[in-house]
Amino acid sequence: MNFILYSDIGENTINKSLGLPEYSYYFVLKAFRTVLQELGTVTVVRHPETEVDPLFDACRARGEECVFLSFSPPNKTLIDLRCPTVSVFAWEYSNIPDELWDEDVRNDWRIVFGRHGRAITLSSYTARIVREAMGPGFPVLAVPAPLWEQFAEPRARFGSGLPPGQSRLQVRGTVIDSHVLGLSADGLIAHVVFPQAAEELDEAPPQLPPEPVPEPVAPPAPPVPAVPAKNLRYRLAVTKRHLLTWYREALRDLLPLWLARAVALGGRGGNTVARAVLGYESRTLPPLPPSAPQPARQQVTPVAAVAPTAAVAPEPQEPEVSVVLEGVVYTSILSPKDGRKNWFDMVTAFCWTFREVEDVTLVLKMNERDLSLYHNTLLTLLSQLAPFKCRVLTLHAYLDDATYEELIGATSFYVNTSLCEGLCLPLMEFMSCGRPVIAPRHTAMEDYIDEGAAFIIKSSLEHNVWPHDPRDLFRTLRYRLDWESICNGYAESYQIAKQQPEKYLAMGRHAIARMQSYSAGAVVKEQLREFFQQAAVEEQS
């Protein structure tokens, strides 16, 4: 059997695609590729419209079977190829799109499935709604991404033990720590002077004394003394700070890439105040020498120089920051622009539940390349919640495999507060390493979330729109979470982590067993084998 695989996001573009609606399809393809290689020959293509049919013709000439697996939504999967095509997709809403818009027939998924004749979904929830639209006899396979084997090493290291009381991570990027932000509920964000900022803001503007109130019969009060003049260094520092904020929020995304790079490189030495406000630690490692390798993710590919004789400047390294995690640690990995992730409820419930508790941390690993797209929203939300004693730590940083595994090991509970899910790979990955979770039991999570491994969040249905429908018409349903239930999940999990270690370990073991029976390579391979063998029999008959 020959398998041709395709995902819109590939190995060379994944670092530029974090946070995009379909970036996770790349990781799904990688997980399936290992299993499919045990069933036949695998070829990955980048341009299916020109590459797939020639490969299919070559296989047919050799008398071999061939199928094209497009890891993408049905509305982005080709329907006019000679090669048998199957869309491998995730879907988290109560029905599939069954209407036409923008003069594209693929927006009606029934047409796509009718042309393909079969489909592969990542959850039984999605398979069920496909059958509701296509009929009970339509061949659709529900199979998760086979990721169990990928986490064998970290599972062996810490999957059967309690999380450490303290862990240290070395990350390259920006860390926003609520403990050092100077959050103020009255002023929203207090302007805290960090050590770096003290060099430039060497004096604060003097405060005017209160104007005396004259007595009715007394002579006029003496004039208020003149305010001492602000020195030039202070005025320049304030001007630079406000210009930098204006540039990032109003202008940067409008500039050509080469000009934005030139501005960034030219102003690199003057961003001390901005880095302090955004939460960089005062002590960071010195920059790497020019010969050091660049990080694999979240880096912009260098472009050609503007002048023919000018050399291309190397992309500046993000600072390396040491992060210490202590106490009970909750972690969630999400795209802040994805409204389905519902991270506002996650943060507000956390800060409310643990407003008087110090030894608890919520780690938000944000899958987004541009910090400016969410940092003001995050800081405003935290300021509105202040004061609170718990800690919210946001990682806008590249995590290589080793650091990601260390984060799993440092975590006590993974948290998911999504309104709907197509699969949720991070949730499955943490469970595969023995970490209990707080999550709802709806959409794709119905397949693997149960009370043995999770504190289940209550939810109920609400109206919504198909996310890719530009008309924004209410045509489907998703889930609304019970906010109090999120708070209860935090409180109950904290109590078990602190006072019932045996129950915590039992939940971790149950999570491991659940993932082994659900996403092990052998389980997924057998499901795929039966699906393709049945398809071959139907084609021959």
mmCIF file of N, CA and C in Angstrom, residues 90-134:
data_model
loop_
_atom_site.group_PDB
_atom_site.id
_atom_site.type_symbol
_atom_site.label_atom_id
_atom_site.label_comp_id
_atom_site.label_asym_id
_atom_site.label_seq_id
_atom_site.Cartn_x
_atom_site.Cartn_y
_atom_site.Cartn_z
ATOM 1 N N ALA A 90 -10.060 17.128 11.959
ATOM 2 C CA ALA A 90 -10.679 17.308 13.267
ATOM 3 C C ALA A 90 -11.837 18.292 13.118
ATOM 4 N N TRP A 91 -12.898 18.057 13.863
ATOM 5 C CA TRP A 91 -14.056 18.960 13.835
ATOM 6 C C TRP A 91 -14.735 18.903 15.192
ATOM 7 N N GLU A 92 -15.132 20.049 15.706
ATOM 8 C CA GLU A 92 -15.583 20.109 17.088
ATOM 9 C C GLU A 92 -16.960 20.732 17.274
ATOM 10 N N TYR A 93 -17.731 20.839 16.204
ATOM 11 C CA TYR A 93 -19.061 21.451 16.297
ATOM 12 C C TYR A 93 -20.143 20.399 16.060
ATOM 13 N N SER A 94 -21.386 20.772 16.334
ATOM 14 C CA SER A 94 -22.471 19.794 16.412
ATOM 15 C C SER A 94 -22.944 19.295 15.054
ATOM 16 N N ASN A 95 -22.545 19.932 13.966
ATOM 17 C CA ASN A 95 -22.893 19.462 12.624
ATOM 18 C C ASN A 95 -21.824 19.942 11.644
ATOM 19 N N ILE A 96 -21.771 19.302 10.479
ATOM 20 C CA ILE A 96 -20.790 19.704 9.477
ATOM 21 C C ILE A 96 -21.403 20.791 8.597
ATOM 22 N N PRO A 97 -20.595 21.660 7.996
ATOM 23 C CA PRO A 97 -21.122 22.660 7.076
ATOM 24 C C PRO A 97 -21.841 21.989 5.902
ATOM 25 N N ASP A 98 -23.075 22.383 5.671
ATOM 26 C CA ASP A 98 -23.893 21.770 4.605
ATOM 27 C C ASP A 98 -24.545 22.829 3.733
ATOM 28 N N GLU A 99 -23.887 23.994 3.598
ATOM 29 C CA GLU A 99 -24.374 25.076 2.763
ATOM 30 C C GLU A 99 -23.245 25.577 1.870
ATOM 31 N N LEU A 100 -23.612 26.261 0.797
ATOM 32 C CA LEU A 100 -22.620 26.833 -0.128
ATOM 33 C C LEU A 100 -22.459 28.317 0.140
ATOM 34 N N TRP A 101 -21.215 28.788 0.021
ATOM 35 C CA TRP A 101 -20.942 30.220 0.034
ATOM 36 C C TRP A 101 -19.641 30.468 -0.726
ATOM 37 N N ASP A 102 -19.463 31.690 -1.145
ATOM 38 C CA ASP A 102 -18.268 32.104 -1.891
ATOM 39 C C ASP A 102 -18.057 31.286 -3.168
ATOM 40 N N GLU A 103 -19.126 30.721 -3.715
ATOM 41 C CA GLU A 103 -19.074 29.974 -4.966
ATOM 42 C C GLU A 103 -18.057 28.827 -4.929
ATOM 43 N N ASP A 104 -17.863 28.237 -3.754
ATOM 44 C CA ASP A 104 -16.950 27.103 -3.600
ATOM 45 C C ASP A 104 -17.757 25.913 -3.114
ATOM 46 N N VAL A 105 -17.876 24.887 -3.961
ATOM 47 C CA VAL A 105 -18.693 23.734 -3.594
ATOM 48 C C VAL A 105 -18.110 22.983 -2.407
ATOM 49 N N ARG A 106 -16.822 23.148 -2.153
ATOM 50 C CA ARG A 106 -16.216 22.422 -1.040
ATOM 51 C C ARG A 106 -16.671 22.946 0.312
ATOM 52 N N ASN A 107 -17.284 24.122 0.349
ATOM 53 C CA ASN A 107 -17.813 24.608 1.616
ATOM 54 C C ASN A 107 -18.991 23.774 2.102
ATOM 55 N N ASP A 108 -19.621 23.038 1.207
ATOM 56 C CA ASP A 108 -20.608 22.033 1.607
ATOM 57 C C ASP A 108 -19.861 20.712 1.723
ATOM 58 N N TRP A 109 -19.583 20.319 2.946
ATOM 59 C CA TRP A 109 -18.744 19.143 3.151
ATOM 60 C C TRP A 109 -19.395 17.862 2.639
ATOM 61 N N ARG A 110 -20.689 17.847 2.489
ATOM 62 C CA ARG A 110 -21.345 16.653 1.949
ATOM 63 C C ARG A 110 -20.876 16.367 0.526
ATOM 64 N N ILE A 111 -20.606 17.436 -0.227
ATOM 65 C CA ILE A 111 -20.110 17.262 -1.595
ATOM 66 C C ILE A 111 -18.710 16.661 -1.570
ATOM 67 N N VAL A 112 -17.874 17.147 -0.660
ATOM 68 C CA VAL A 112 -16.503 16.630 -0.544
ATOM 69 C C VAL A 112 -16.517 15.152 -0.176
ATOM 70 N N PHE A 113 -17.297 14.798 0.836
ATOM 71 C CA PHE A 113 -17.345 13.398 1.260
ATOM 72 C C PHE A 113 -17.961 12.512 0.175
ATOM 73 N N GLY A 114 -18.916 13.071 -0.550
ATOM 74 C CA GLY A 114 -19.517 12.310 -1.635
ATOM 75 C C GLY A 114 -18.509 12.001 -2.730
ATOM 76 N N ARG A 115 -17.625 12.953 -3.037
ATOM 77 C CA ARG A 115 -16.593 12.725 -4.050
ATOM 78 C C ARG A 115 -15.531 11.735 -3.553
ATOM 79 N N HIS A 116 -15.163 11.852 -2.293
ATOM 80 C CA HIS A 116 -14.112 10.973 -1.749
ATOM 81 C C HIS A 116 -14.631 9.575 -1.440
ATOM 82 N N GLY A 117 -15.856 9.497 -0.986
ATOM 83 C CA GLY A 117 -16.445 8.195 -0.673
ATOM 84 C C GLY A 117 -16.153 7.675 0.718
ATOM 85 N N ARG A 118 -15.313 8.340 1.495
ATOM 86 C CA ARG A 118 -14.964 7.924 2.858
ATOM 87 C C ARG A 118 -14.218 9.063 3.537
ATOM 88 N N ALA A 119 -13.990 8.919 4.836
ATOM 89 C CA ALA A 119 -13.314 9.977 5.592
ATOM 90 C C ALA A 119 -12.688 9.378 6.839
ATOM 91 N N ILE A 120 -11.688 10.089 7.370
ATOM 92 C CA ILE A 120 -11.055 9.728 8.641
ATOM 93 C C ILE A 120 -11.140 10.940 9.551
ATOM 94 N N THR A 121 -11.714 10.740 10.727
ATOM 95 C CA THR A 121 -11.810 11.803 11.720
ATOM 96 C C THR A 121 -10.942 11.440 12.929
ATOM 97 N N LEU A 122 -10.679 12.437 13.764
ATOM 98 C CA LEU A 122 -9.826 12.232 14.933
ATOM 99 C C LEU A 122 -10.606 11.954 16.205
ATOM 100 N N SER A 123 -11.932 11.831 16.112
ATOM 101 C CA SER A 123 -12.725 11.530 17.305
ATOM 102 C C SER A 123 -14.024 10.863 16.898
ATOM 103 N N SER A 124 -14.581 10.084 17.814
ATOM 104 C CA SER A 124 -15.870 9.446 17.552
ATOM 105 C C SER A 124 -16.993 10.472 17.509
ATOM 106 N N TYR A 125 -16.828 11.613 18.202
ATOM 107 C CA TYR A 125 -17.820 12.686 18.142
ATOM 108 C C TYR A 125 -17.961 13.182 16.701
ATOM 109 N N THR A 126 -16.839 13.435 16.042
ATOM 110 C CA THR A 126 -16.867 13.920 14.666
ATOM 111 C C THR A 126 -17.416 12.862 13.722
ATOM 112 N N ALA A 127 -17.018 11.618 13.923
ATOM 113 C CA ALA A 127 -17.525 10.542 13.060
ATOM 114 C C ALA A 127 -19.040 10.438 13.167
ATOM 115 N N ARG A 128 -19.556 10.651 14.354
ATOM 116 C CA ARG A 128 -21.002 10.564 14.555
ATOM 117 C C ARG A 128 -21.754 11.646 13.776
ATOM 118 N N ILE A 129 -21.247 12.872 13.800
ATOM 119 C CA ILE A 129 -21.968 13.930 13.093
ATOM 120 C C ILE A 129 -21.790 13.808 11.571
ATOM 121 N N VAL A 130 -20.674 13.193 11.129
ATOM 122 C CA VAL A 130 -20.524 12.933 9.692
ATOM 123 C C VAL A 130 -21.582 11.922 9.236
ATOM 124 N N ARG A 131 -21.787 10.876 10.012
ATOM 125 C CA ARG A 131 -22.798 9.877 9.653
ATOM 126 C C ARG A 131 -24.203 10.468 9.697
ATOM 127 N N GLU A 132 -24.437 11.410 10.606
ATOM 128 C CA GLU A 132 -25.742 12.055 10.647
ATOM 129 C C GLU A 132 -26.032 12.811 9.355
ATOM 130 N N ALA A 133 -24.983 13.354 8.737
ATOM 131 C CA ALA A 133 -25.163 14.114 7.502
ATOM 132 C C ALA A 133 -25.127 13.231 6.266
ATOM 133 N N MET A 134 -24.299 12.171 6.289
ATOM 134 C CA MET A 134 -24.068 11.360 5.098
ATOM 135 C C MET A 134 -24.839 10.044 5.105
#
